[in-house]
Coordinates of C-alpha atoms and ligand atoms in Angstrom, one line a residue:
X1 CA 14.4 -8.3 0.8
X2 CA 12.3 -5.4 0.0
X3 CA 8.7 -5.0 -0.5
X4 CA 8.6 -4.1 -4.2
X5 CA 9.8 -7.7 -5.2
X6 CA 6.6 -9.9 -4.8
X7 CA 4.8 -7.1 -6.4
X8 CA 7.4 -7.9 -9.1
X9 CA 6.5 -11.5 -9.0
X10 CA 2.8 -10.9 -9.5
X11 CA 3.7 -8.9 -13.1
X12 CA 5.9 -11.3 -14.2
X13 CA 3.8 -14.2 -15.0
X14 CA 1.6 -11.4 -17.1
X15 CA 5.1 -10.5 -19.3
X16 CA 5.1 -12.6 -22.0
X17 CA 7.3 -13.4 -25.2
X18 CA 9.0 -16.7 -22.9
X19 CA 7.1 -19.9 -22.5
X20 CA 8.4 -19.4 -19.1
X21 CA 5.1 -17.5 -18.8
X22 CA 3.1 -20.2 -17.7
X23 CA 4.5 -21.0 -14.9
X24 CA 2.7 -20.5 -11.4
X25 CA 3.7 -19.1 -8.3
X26 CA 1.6 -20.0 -5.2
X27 CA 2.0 -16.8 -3.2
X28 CA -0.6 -16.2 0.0
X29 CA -1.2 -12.4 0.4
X30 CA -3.3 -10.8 3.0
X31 CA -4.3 -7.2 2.7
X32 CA -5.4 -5.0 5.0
X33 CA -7.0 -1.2 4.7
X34 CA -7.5 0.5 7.9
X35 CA -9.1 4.5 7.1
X36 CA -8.9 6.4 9.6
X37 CA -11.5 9.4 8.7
X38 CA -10.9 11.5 12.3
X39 CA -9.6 10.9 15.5
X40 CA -12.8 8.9 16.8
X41 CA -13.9 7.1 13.3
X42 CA -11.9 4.4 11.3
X43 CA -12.6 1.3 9.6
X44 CA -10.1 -1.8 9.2
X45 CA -11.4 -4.3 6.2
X46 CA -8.9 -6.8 5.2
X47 CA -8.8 -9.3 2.6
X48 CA -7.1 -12.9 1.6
X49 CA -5.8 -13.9 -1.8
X50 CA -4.0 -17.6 -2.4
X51 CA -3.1 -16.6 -6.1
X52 CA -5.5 -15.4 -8.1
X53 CA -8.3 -16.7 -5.9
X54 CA -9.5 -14.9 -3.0
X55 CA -9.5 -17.1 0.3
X56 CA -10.7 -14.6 2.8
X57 CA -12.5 -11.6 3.7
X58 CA -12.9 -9.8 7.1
X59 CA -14.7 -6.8 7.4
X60 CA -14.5 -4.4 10.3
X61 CA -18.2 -5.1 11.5
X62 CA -17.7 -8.5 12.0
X63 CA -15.6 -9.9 15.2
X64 CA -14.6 -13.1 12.9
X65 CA -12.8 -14.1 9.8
X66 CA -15.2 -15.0 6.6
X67 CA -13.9 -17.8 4.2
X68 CA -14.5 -17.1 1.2
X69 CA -13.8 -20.5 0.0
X70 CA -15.2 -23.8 1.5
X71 CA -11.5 -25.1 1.8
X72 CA -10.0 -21.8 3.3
X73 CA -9.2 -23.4 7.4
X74 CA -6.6 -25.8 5.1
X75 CA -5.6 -28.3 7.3
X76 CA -5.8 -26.6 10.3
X77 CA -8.0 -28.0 13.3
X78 CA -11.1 -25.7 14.5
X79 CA -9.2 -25.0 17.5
X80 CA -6.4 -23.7 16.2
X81 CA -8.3 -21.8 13.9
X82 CA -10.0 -20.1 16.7
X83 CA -6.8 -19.6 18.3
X84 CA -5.2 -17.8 15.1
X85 CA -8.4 -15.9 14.8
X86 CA -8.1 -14.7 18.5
X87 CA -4.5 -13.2 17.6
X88 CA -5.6 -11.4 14.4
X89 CA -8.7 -10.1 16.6
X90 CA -6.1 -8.9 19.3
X91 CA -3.7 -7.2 16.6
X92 CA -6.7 -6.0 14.8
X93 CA -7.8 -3.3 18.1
X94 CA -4.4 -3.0 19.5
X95 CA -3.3 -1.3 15.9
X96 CA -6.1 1.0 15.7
X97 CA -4.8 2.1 19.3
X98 CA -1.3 2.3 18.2
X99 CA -2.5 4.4 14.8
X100 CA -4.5 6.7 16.9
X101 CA -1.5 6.8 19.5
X102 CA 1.2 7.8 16.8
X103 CA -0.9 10.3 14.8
X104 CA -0.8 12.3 18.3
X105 CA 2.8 11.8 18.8
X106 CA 3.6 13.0 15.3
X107 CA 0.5 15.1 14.6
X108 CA -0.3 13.6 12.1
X109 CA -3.3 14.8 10.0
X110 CA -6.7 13.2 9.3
X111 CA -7.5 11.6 7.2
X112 CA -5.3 8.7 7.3
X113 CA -5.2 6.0 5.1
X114 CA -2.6 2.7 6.0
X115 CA -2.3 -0.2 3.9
X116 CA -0.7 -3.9 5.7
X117 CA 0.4 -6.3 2.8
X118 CA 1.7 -9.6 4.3
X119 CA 2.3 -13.5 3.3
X120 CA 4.3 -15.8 2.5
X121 CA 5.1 -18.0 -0.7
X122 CA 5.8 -21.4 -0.4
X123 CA 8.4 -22.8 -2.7
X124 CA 10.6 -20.8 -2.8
X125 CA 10.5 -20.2 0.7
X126 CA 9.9 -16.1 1.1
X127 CA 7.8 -13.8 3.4
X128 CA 6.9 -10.1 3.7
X129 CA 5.0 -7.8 5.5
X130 CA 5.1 -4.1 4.2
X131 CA 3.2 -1.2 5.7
X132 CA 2.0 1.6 3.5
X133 CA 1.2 5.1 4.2
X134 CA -1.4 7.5 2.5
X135 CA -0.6 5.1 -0.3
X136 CA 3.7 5.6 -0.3
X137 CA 5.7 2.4 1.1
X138 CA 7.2 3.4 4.1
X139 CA 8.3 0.6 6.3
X140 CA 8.7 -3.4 6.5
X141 CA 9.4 -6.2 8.2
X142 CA 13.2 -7.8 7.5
X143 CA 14.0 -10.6 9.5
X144 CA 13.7 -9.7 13.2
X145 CA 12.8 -6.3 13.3
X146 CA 11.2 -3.4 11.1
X147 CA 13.3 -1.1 9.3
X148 CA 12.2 2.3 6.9
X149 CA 11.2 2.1 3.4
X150 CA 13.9 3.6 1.6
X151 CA 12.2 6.8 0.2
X152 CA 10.2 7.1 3.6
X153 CA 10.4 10.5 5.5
X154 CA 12.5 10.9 8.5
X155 CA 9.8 10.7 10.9
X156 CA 9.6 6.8 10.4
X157 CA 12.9 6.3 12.4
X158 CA 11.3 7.6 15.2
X159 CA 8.0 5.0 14.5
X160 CA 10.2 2.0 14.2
X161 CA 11.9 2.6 17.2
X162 CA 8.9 2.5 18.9
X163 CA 8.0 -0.6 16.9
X164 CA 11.2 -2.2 17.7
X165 CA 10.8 -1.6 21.2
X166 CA 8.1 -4.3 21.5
X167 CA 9.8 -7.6 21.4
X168 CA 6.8 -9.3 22.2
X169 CA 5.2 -8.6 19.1
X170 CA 8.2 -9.0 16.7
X171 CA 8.6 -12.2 18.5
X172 CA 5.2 -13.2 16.9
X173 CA 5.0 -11.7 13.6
X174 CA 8.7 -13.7 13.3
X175 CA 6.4 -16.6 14.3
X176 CA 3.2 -15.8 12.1
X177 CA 5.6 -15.0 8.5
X178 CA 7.9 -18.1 9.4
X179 CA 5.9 -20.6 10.7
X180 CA 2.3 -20.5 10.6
X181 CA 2.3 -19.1 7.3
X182 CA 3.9 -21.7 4.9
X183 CA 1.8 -24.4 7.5
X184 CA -1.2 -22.6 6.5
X185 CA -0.6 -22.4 3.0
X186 CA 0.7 -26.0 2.7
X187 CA -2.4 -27.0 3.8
X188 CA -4.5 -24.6 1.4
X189 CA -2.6 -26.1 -1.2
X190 CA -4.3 -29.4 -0.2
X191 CA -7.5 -29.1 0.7
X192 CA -8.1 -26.3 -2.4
X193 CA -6.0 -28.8 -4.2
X194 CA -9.2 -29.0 -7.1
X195 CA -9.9 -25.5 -7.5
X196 CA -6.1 -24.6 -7.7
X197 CA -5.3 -27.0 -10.8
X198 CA -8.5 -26.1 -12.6
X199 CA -8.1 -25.5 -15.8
X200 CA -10.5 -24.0 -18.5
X201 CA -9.1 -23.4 -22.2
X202 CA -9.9 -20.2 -24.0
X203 CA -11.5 -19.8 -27.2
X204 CA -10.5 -17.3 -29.7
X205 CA -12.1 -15.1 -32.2
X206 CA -11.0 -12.3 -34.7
X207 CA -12.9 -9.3 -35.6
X208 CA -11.6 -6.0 -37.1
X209 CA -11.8 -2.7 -35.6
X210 CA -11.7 0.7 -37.6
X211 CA -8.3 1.9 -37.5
X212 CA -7.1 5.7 -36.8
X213 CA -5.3 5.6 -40.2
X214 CA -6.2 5.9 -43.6
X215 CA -5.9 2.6 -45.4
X216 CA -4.9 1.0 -42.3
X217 CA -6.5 -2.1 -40.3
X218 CA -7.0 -3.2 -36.5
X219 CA -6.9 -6.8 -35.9
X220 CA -8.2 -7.5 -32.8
X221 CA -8.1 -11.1 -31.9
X222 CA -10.0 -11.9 -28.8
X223 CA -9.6 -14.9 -26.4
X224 CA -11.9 -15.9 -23.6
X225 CA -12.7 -18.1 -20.9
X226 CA -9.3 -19.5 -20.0
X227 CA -8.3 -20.6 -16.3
X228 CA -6.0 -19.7 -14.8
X229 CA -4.8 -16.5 -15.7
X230 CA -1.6 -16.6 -17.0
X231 CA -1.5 -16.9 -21.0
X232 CA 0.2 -15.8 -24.1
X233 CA -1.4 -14.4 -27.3
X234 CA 0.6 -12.8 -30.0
X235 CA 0.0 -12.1 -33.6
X236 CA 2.1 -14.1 -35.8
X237 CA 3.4 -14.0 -39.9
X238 CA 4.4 -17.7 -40.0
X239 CA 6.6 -18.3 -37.2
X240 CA 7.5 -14.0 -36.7
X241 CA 6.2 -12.6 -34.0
X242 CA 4.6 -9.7 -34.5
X243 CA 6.3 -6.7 -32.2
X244 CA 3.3 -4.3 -32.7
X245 CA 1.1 -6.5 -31.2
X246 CA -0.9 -4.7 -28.1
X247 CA -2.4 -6.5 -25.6
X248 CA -5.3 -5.6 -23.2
X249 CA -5.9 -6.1 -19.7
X250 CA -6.5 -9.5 -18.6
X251 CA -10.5 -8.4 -17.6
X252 CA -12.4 -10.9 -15.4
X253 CA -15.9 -12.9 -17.3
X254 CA -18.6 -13.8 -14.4
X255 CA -17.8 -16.9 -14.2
X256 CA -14.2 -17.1 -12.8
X257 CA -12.4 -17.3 -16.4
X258 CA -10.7 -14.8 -17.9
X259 CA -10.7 -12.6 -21.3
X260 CA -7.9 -10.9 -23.5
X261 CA -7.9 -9.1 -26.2
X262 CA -4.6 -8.5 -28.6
X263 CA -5.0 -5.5 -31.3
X264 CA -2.4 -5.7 -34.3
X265 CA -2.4 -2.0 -36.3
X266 CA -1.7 -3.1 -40.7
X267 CA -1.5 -1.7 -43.5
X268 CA -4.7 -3.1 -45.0
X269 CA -2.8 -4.8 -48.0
X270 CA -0.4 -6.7 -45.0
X271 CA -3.3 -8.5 -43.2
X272 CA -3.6 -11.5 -45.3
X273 CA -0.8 -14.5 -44.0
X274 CA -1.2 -13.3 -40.6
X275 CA -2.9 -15.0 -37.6
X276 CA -3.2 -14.9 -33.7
X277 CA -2.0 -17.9 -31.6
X278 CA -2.5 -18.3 -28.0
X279 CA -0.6 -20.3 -25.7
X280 CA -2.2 -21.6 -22.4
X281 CA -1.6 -24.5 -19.8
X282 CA -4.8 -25.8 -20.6
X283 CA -4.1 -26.3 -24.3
X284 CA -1.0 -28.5 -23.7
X285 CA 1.4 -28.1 -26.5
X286 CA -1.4 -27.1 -28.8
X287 CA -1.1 -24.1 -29.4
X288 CA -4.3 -22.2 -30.8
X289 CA -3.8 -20.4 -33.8
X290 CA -6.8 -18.1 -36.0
X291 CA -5.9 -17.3 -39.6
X292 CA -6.6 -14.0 -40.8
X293 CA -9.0 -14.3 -44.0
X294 CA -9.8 -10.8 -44.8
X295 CA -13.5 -11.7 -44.5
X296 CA -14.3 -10.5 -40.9
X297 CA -15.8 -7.0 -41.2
X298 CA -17.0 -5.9 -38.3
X299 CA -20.1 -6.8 -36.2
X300 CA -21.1 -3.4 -36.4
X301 CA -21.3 -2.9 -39.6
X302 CA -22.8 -6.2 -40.2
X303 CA -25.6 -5.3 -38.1
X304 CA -26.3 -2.1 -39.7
X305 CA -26.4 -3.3 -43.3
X306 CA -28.9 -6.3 -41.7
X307 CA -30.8 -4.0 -40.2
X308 CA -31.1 -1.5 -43.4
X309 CA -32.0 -4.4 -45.4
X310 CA -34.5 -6.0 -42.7
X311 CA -36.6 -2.6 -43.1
X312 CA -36.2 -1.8 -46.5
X313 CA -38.0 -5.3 -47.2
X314 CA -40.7 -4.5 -44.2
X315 CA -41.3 -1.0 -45.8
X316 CA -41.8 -3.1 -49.4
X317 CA -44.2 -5.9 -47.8
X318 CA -45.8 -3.1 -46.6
X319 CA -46.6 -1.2 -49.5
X320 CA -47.7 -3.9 -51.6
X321 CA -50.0 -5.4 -49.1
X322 CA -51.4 -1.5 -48.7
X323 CA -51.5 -1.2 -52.4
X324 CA -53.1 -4.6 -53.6
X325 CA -55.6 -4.0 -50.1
X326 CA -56.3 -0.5 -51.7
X327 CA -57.4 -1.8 -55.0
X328 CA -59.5 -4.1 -53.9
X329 CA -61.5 -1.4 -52.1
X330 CA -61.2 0.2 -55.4
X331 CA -62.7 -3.0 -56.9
X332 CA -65.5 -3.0 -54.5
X333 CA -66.3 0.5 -55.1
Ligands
NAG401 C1 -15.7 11.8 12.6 O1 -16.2 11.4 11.3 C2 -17.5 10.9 11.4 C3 -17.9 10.3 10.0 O2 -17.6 11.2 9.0 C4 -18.5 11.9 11.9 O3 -19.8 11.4 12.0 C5 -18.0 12.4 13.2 O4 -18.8 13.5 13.7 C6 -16.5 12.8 13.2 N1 -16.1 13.1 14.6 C7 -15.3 14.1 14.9 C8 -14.8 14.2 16.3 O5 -14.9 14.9 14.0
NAG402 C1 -15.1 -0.5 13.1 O1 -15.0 -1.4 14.2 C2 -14.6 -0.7 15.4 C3 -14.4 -1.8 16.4 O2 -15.5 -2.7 16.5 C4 -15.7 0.3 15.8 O3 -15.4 0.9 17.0 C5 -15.9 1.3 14.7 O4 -16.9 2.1 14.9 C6 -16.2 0.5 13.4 N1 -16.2 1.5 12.3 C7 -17.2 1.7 11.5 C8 -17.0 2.7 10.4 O5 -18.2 1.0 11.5

């Protein structure tokens, strides 16, 4: 199994066009970045994810683990917490050693960036732990030993023999991916059991967008606050799918929901009969679907017609109360 395949499993759930899309994977991913700015200074931060929400966080100033989540120990009891914590703590000083013992070996030049992505998915069973360098893939754990990224420079053969030399560790990253892992994540899945099968629906609205074109429209159709992330939007003529439909990047709101946006580019004579529908776990079967009416100009231009009208009538008050206040001074006079 190579490395590029749970990366794989993260976009899929964002490709869309198949109700298949709302389908979840639980996959547990830790991430670590170790910088390594010369050959006396480097940092090692490293972070937790169990889907979309993030679990853990461990920064290099601090000796232990951070939850990020009330229910991040998952079923696991204090002590062997502490234990597990102990072993990351260990492999945490021992690989800055290691780094700082290979860049000599290889000469290797500063700065050094290295990148540790590991986990596990439960259901279907898989694991991974791939290790990346100055941002390029170049080697990962297979079974019972490491083995070279296949693009990675021939000086890696020379690393993972080393590597492969220490049974000792490869003994417990065998036992950390196969065991512990799943354990851990079984019991995430419990005690986060709330929090994991939230679910928020979205709500939609259209606007119109000036379009590069002459005599051309943008539809934008917007959707917003949905959880979790996966969802579907397309812009529809009755039951057609709309193939020039663009969609945005799934962009976080503050409060743990989500927002999309879907843009459709039309002649301005082909908007009418057209309309956006969404398509979300939260919603059920009911799908939501926005008609286009032709009446949604946009906000901007809305607000600068209000505006022009707001002081035209200010400027007439204005003048009238100045004039009438002027002739009666006249009057007086
Ligand atoms: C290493 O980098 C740090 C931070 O940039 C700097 O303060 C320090 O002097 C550097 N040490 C060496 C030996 O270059
Ligand atoms: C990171 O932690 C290590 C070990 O505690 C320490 O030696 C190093 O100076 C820290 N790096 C920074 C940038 O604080």
């Amino acid at each position: 199994m190579g490395c590029g395949w749970f990366l794989l499993l993260w976009v899929l759930p964002q490709a869309w066009g198949s109700s298949e899309v709302l389908r979840r994977s639980v996959l547990f991913r830790c991430l670590q970045i170790s910088s390594f700015t010369n050959s006396s200074w480097m940092r090692t931060d490293a972070l937790a994810w169990l889907g979309e929400l993030q679990t853990h966080s461990w920064s290099n100033a601090s000796d232990t683990i951070s939850f990020v989540k009330p229910w991040a120990q998952g079923t696991f009891s204090s002590q062997q917490w502490v234990h597990l914590q102990n072993i990351f703590r260990v492999f945490r000083s021992s690989f800055t050693r290691d780094i700082q013992g290979f860049a000599k070996m290889l000469s290797l030049e500063y700065p050094m960036e290295l990148q540790l992505s590991g986990g596990c998915e439960v259901h279907p069973g898989n694991v991974f732990l791939c290790v990346a360098y100055q941002g390029e893939h170049i080697l990962s754990f297979q079974g019972t030993a490491w083995e070279p990224a296949p693009q990675a420079p021939q000086r890696v053969d020379l690393v993972i023999k080393v590597l492969n030399q220490d049974q000792g560790t490869r003994e417990s990253v065998q036992w950390l991916l196969n065991d512990i892992c799943p354990q851990y994540v079984n019991g995430l899945l419990e005690t986060g059991k709330s929090e994991l099968e939230k679910q928020v629906k979205p709500e939609a609205w259209l606007s119109r967008r000036p379009s590069p074109g002459p005599g051309h429209l943008l539809l934008v159709c917007h959707v917003s606050g949905f959880y979790p992330k996966p969802v579907w939007v397309m812009w529809m003529r009755g039951e057609q799918e709309q193939q020039g439909t663009q969609r945005g990047d799934i962009l976080p709101n503050g409060d743990e929901t989500w927002y999309l946006r879907a843009t459709l580019d039309v002649a301005a004579g082909e908007a009418a009969g057209l309309a956006c529908r969404v398509k979300h776990n939260s919603l059920g079967e009911q799908d939501l679907v926005l008609h286009w009416d032709g009446s949604h100009t946009s906000v901007g231009v809305v607000l600068l017609v209000v505006t022009c009208l707001g002081f035209l009538f200010m400027l007439i008050l204005g003048l009238t109360f100045w004039i009438r206040k002027r002739s009666s001074y006249e009057d007086f006079l």
